[in-house]
């Protein structure tokens, strides 16, 4: 099986680029962030403090996650409920970052993530795919951009959806997520030694896509 690992900070454009490339290659797209988001959503709904490792770990036995992976799309079912759209909210992103720091949560998701890569050719996106989940991935990409460039894009996305947002708040959220994701003790966000770094700060979406595609094709051919 061929596996393409794409890691990087939030807002670097990973998911839209990865989804499109997976569809074009006919690979299964696996969005691991959505799995952490589903657990974050469950914890929020349960009224638990998402930073409390023991409280979050105690919820896990009641959580059943079903990942319906397809070409260029993924559905997440949380105890049978389709939460694919619900997990995209801003508050859920922060909760996901909180719960993802807990070793029990990472352990809970690891087997599911690896099993998906054993069954099909996958393009998997996340924070620790190249370093922990699929250390033997066929090709590893570290997709990044400056916090300022990511904040601009995120702001445009939120405004397009009609959500109230301002640049400073979005930038502060991005910096806080980066800080949490890179400084946690387990599986922190970092570039794998054998990953190819692509910086999209100064290029648009289409150019980023072509760069990603070219780079991936050069390694799986
Ligand atoms: O990519 P995303 O914004 O949907 O991810 C949400 C959070 O989940 C992110 O802040 C960190 C965490 N995450 C992780 O720790 N490991 C992954 N492989 C994917 C996401």
mmCIF file of N, CA and C in Angstrom, residues 58-111:
data_model
loop_
_atom_site.group_PDB
_atom_site.id
_atom_site.type_symbol
_atom_site.label_atom_id
_atom_site.label_comp_id
_atom_site.label_asym_id
_atom_site.label_seq_id
_atom_site.Cartn_x
_atom_site.Cartn_y
_atom_site.Cartn_z
ATOM 1 N N UNK A 58 -11.694 9.300 30.953
ATOM 2 C CA UNK A 58 -12.849 8.565 31.489
ATOM 3 C C UNK A 58 -14.014 8.528 30.496
ATOM 4 N N UNK A 59 -14.016 9.449 29.541
ATOM 5 C CA UNK A 59 -15.107 9.474 28.547
ATOM 6 C C UNK A 59 -14.897 8.445 27.430
ATOM 7 N N UNK A 60 -13.641 8.083 27.206
ATOM 8 C CA UNK A 60 -13.313 7.301 26.007
ATOM 9 C C UNK A 60 -14.096 5.989 25.855
ATOM 10 N N UNK A 61 -14.312 5.225 26.950
ATOM 11 C CA UNK A 61 -15.041 3.960 26.762
ATOM 12 C C UNK A 61 -16.450 4.137 26.190
ATOM 13 N N UNK A 62 -17.016 5.341 26.351
ATOM 14 C CA UNK A 62 -18.379 5.572 25.853
ATOM 15 C C UNK A 62 -18.382 6.098 24.418
ATOM 16 N N UNK A 63 -17.179 6.282 23.859
ATOM 17 C CA UNK A 63 -17.102 6.865 22.509
ATOM 18 C C UNK A 63 -16.854 5.792 21.455
ATOM 19 N N UNK A 64 -17.727 5.774 20.452
ATOM 20 C CA UNK A 64 -17.464 4.908 19.297
ATOM 21 C C UNK A 64 -17.343 5.805 18.071
ATOM 22 N N UNK A 65 -16.183 5.758 17.468
ATOM 23 C CA UNK A 65 -15.951 6.572 16.278
ATOM 24 C C UNK A 65 -15.945 5.666 15.065
ATOM 25 N N UNK A 66 -16.730 6.014 14.068
ATOM 26 C CA UNK A 66 -16.672 5.285 12.807
ATOM 27 C C UNK A 66 -16.219 6.253 11.743
ATOM 28 N N UNK A 67 -15.174 5.868 11.056
ATOM 29 C CA UNK A 67 -14.638 6.719 10.005
ATOM 30 C C UNK A 67 -15.047 6.112 8.675
ATOM 31 N N UNK A 68 -15.851 6.835 7.921
ATOM 32 C CA UNK A 68 -16.193 6.373 6.574
ATOM 33 C C UNK A 68 -15.279 7.099 5.619
ATOM 34 N N UNK A 69 -14.244 6.417 5.232
ATOM 35 C CA UNK A 69 -13.242 7.047 4.396
ATOM 36 C C UNK A 69 -13.556 6.762 2.937
ATOM 37 N N UNK A 70 -13.439 7.778 2.130
ATOM 38 C CA UNK A 70 -13.666 7.603 0.698
ATOM 39 C C UNK A 70 -12.645 8.407 -0.064
ATOM 40 N N UNK A 71 -12.774 8.398 -1.399
ATOM 41 C CA UNK A 71 -11.813 9.143 -2.203
ATOM 42 C C UNK A 71 -12.080 10.631 -2.059
ATOM 43 N N UNK A 72 -11.149 11.323 -1.447
ATOM 44 C CA UNK A 72 -11.270 12.761 -1.327
ATOM 45 C C UNK A 72 -12.326 13.239 -0.347
ATOM 46 N N UNK A 73 -12.887 12.356 0.467
ATOM 47 C CA UNK A 73 -13.888 12.794 1.446
ATOM 48 C C UNK A 73 -13.876 11.835 2.621
ATOM 49 N N UNK A 74 -14.305 12.327 3.749
ATOM 50 C CA UNK A 74 -14.353 11.477 4.932
ATOM 51 C C UNK A 74 -15.541 11.911 5.786
ATOM 52 N N UNK A 75 -16.257 10.914 6.286
ATOM 53 C CA UNK A 75 -17.362 11.196 7.206
ATOM 54 C C UNK A 75 -16.980 10.662 8.568
ATOM 55 N N UNK A 76 -17.318 11.418 9.610
ATOM 56 C CA UNK A 76 -17.027 10.961 10.969
ATOM 57 C C UNK A 76 -18.344 10.738 11.699
ATOM 58 N N UNK A 77 -18.525 9.525 12.201
ATOM 59 C CA UNK A 77 -19.722 9.215 12.971
ATOM 60 C C UNK A 77 -19.319 9.044 14.426
ATOM 61 N N UNK A 78 -19.977 9.821 15.288
ATOM 62 C CA UNK A 78 -19.710 9.769 16.719
ATOM 63 C C UNK A 78 -20.910 9.087 17.355
ATOM 64 N N UNK A 79 -20.695 7.886 17.854
ATOM 65 C CA UNK A 79 -21.790 7.070 18.383
ATOM 66 C C UNK A 79 -22.991 7.089 17.433
ATOM 67 N N UNK A 80 -22.687 6.916 16.154
ATOM 68 C CA UNK A 80 -23.742 6.802 15.150
ATOM 69 C C UNK A 80 -24.217 8.118 14.555
ATOM 70 N N UNK A 81 -23.855 9.237 15.176
ATOM 71 C CA UNK A 81 -24.298 10.549 14.664
ATOM 72 C C UNK A 81 -23.254 11.118 13.708
ATOM 73 N N UNK A 82 -23.690 11.566 12.562
ATOM 74 C CA UNK A 82 -22.760 12.175 11.612
ATOM 75 C C UNK A 82 -22.361 13.571 12.106
ATOM 76 N N UNK A 83 -21.115 13.703 12.566
ATOM 77 C CA UNK A 83 -20.645 14.982 13.117
ATOM 78 C C UNK A 83 -19.635 15.668 12.184
ATOM 79 N N UNK A 84 -19.599 15.220 10.930
ATOM 80 C CA UNK A 84 -18.633 15.752 9.960
ATOM 81 C C UNK A 84 -18.655 17.284 9.914
ATOM 82 N N UNK A 85 -19.846 17.870 9.904
ATOM 83 C CA UNK A 85 -19.950 19.331 9.837
ATOM 84 C C UNK A 85 -19.776 19.955 11.224
ATOM 85 N N UNK A 86 -20.362 19.341 12.232
ATOM 86 C CA UNK A 86 -20.330 19.916 13.591
ATOM 87 C C UNK A 86 -18.906 20.087 14.111
ATOM 88 N N UNK A 87 -17.997 19.204 13.725
ATOM 89 C CA UNK A 87 -16.637 19.291 14.269
ATOM 90 C C UNK A 87 -15.819 20.436 13.669
ATOM 91 N N UNK A 88 -16.348 21.096 12.648
ATOM 92 C CA UNK A 88 -15.577 22.180 12.017
ATOM 93 C C UNK A 88 -15.637 23.496 12.785
ATOM 94 N N UNK A 89 -16.494 23.607 13.785
ATOM 95 C CA UNK A 89 -16.603 24.882 14.521
ATOM 96 C C UNK A 89 -15.274 25.246 15.201
ATOM 97 N N UNK A 90 -15.046 26.567 15.332
ATOM 98 C CA UNK A 90 -13.815 27.066 15.950
ATOM 99 C C UNK A 90 -13.592 26.499 17.355
ATOM 100 N N UNK A 91 -14.643 26.511 18.160
ATOM 101 C CA UNK A 91 -14.499 26.061 19.555
ATOM 102 C C UNK A 91 -14.095 24.591 19.615
ATOM 103 N N UNK A 92 -14.565 23.826 18.641
ATOM 104 C CA UNK A 92 -14.236 22.399 18.615
ATOM 105 C C UNK A 92 -12.765 22.206 18.233
ATOM 106 N N UNK A 93 -12.236 23.097 17.397
ATOM 107 C CA UNK A 93 -10.824 23.029 17.018
ATOM 108 C C UNK A 93 -9.922 23.198 18.233
ATOM 109 N N UNK A 94 -10.272 24.121 19.083
ATOM 110 C CA UNK A 94 -9.475 24.358 20.296
ATOM 111 C C UNK A 94 -9.624 23.170 21.252
ATOM 112 N N UNK A 95 -10.836 22.656 21.371
ATOM 113 C CA UNK A 95 -11.066 21.493 22.233
ATOM 114 C C UNK A 95 -10.273 20.292 21.712
ATOM 115 N N UNK A 96 -10.197 20.170 20.378
ATOM 116 C CA UNK A 96 -9.437 19.076 19.765
ATOM 117 C C UNK A 96 -7.964 19.204 20.128
ATOM 118 N N UNK A 97 -7.452 20.435 20.064
ATOM 119 C CA UNK A 97 -6.055 20.663 20.409
ATOM 120 C C UNK A 97 -5.822 20.280 21.873
ATOM 121 N N UNK A 98 -6.773 20.631 22.755
ATOM 122 C CA UNK A 98 -6.652 20.266 24.180
ATOM 123 C C UNK A 98 -6.625 18.743 24.362
ATOM 124 N N UNK A 99 -7.643 18.071 23.818
ATOM 125 C CA UNK A 99 -7.727 16.619 24.081
ATOM 126 C C UNK A 99 -6.596 15.853 23.408
ATOM 127 N N UNK A 100 -6.058 16.429 22.309
ATOM 128 C CA UNK A 100 -5.005 15.715 21.587
ATOM 129 C C UNK A 100 -3.696 15.651 22.379
ATOM 130 N N UNK A 101 -3.599 16.440 23.453
ATOM 131 C CA UNK A 101 -2.385 16.401 24.275
ATOM 132 C C UNK A 101 -2.400 15.218 25.246
ATOM 133 N N UNK A 102 -3.563 14.574 25.419
ATOM 134 C CA UNK A 102 -3.659 13.492 26.401
ATOM 135 C C UNK A 102 -3.247 12.143 25.777
ATOM 136 N N UNK A 103 -2.271 11.463 26.397
ATOM 137 C CA UNK A 103 -1.786 10.202 25.825
ATOM 138 C C UNK A 103 -2.907 9.179 25.594
ATOM 139 N N UNK A 104 -3.905 9.130 26.497
ATOM 140 C CA UNK A 104 -4.975 8.131 26.347
ATOM 141 C C UNK A 104 -5.764 8.374 25.064
ATOM 142 N N UNK A 105 -5.924 9.636 24.707
ATOM 143 C CA UNK A 105 -6.677 9.979 23.495
ATOM 144 C C UNK A 105 -5.874 9.571 22.257
ATOM 145 N N UNK A 106 -4.586 9.847 22.286
ATOM 146 C CA UNK A 106 -3.744 9.511 21.132
ATOM 147 C C UNK A 106 -3.701 7.994 20.938
ATOM 148 N N UNK A 107 -3.598 7.275 22.057
ATOM 149 C CA UNK A 107 -3.572 5.815 22.020
ATOM 150 C C UNK A 107 -4.882 5.280 21.433
ATOM 151 N N UNK A 108 -5.985 5.883 21.857
ATOM 152 C CA UNK A 108 -7.325 5.496 21.431
ATOM 153 C C UNK A 108 -7.474 5.577 19.908
ATOM 154 N N UNK A 109 -6.840 6.587 19.296
ATOM 155 C CA UNK A 109 -7.019 6.806 17.854
ATOM 156 C C UNK A 109 -5.972 6.130 16.970
ATOM 157 N N UNK A 110 -4.842 5.790 17.574
ATOM 158 C CA UNK A 110 -3.716 5.290 16.778
ATOM 159 C C UNK A 110 -4.058 4.039 15.959
ATOM 160 N N UNK A 111 -4.698 3.069 16.592
ATOM 161 C CA UNK A 111 -4.997 1.809 15.904
ATOM 162 C C UNK A 111 -5.941 2.047 14.721
#
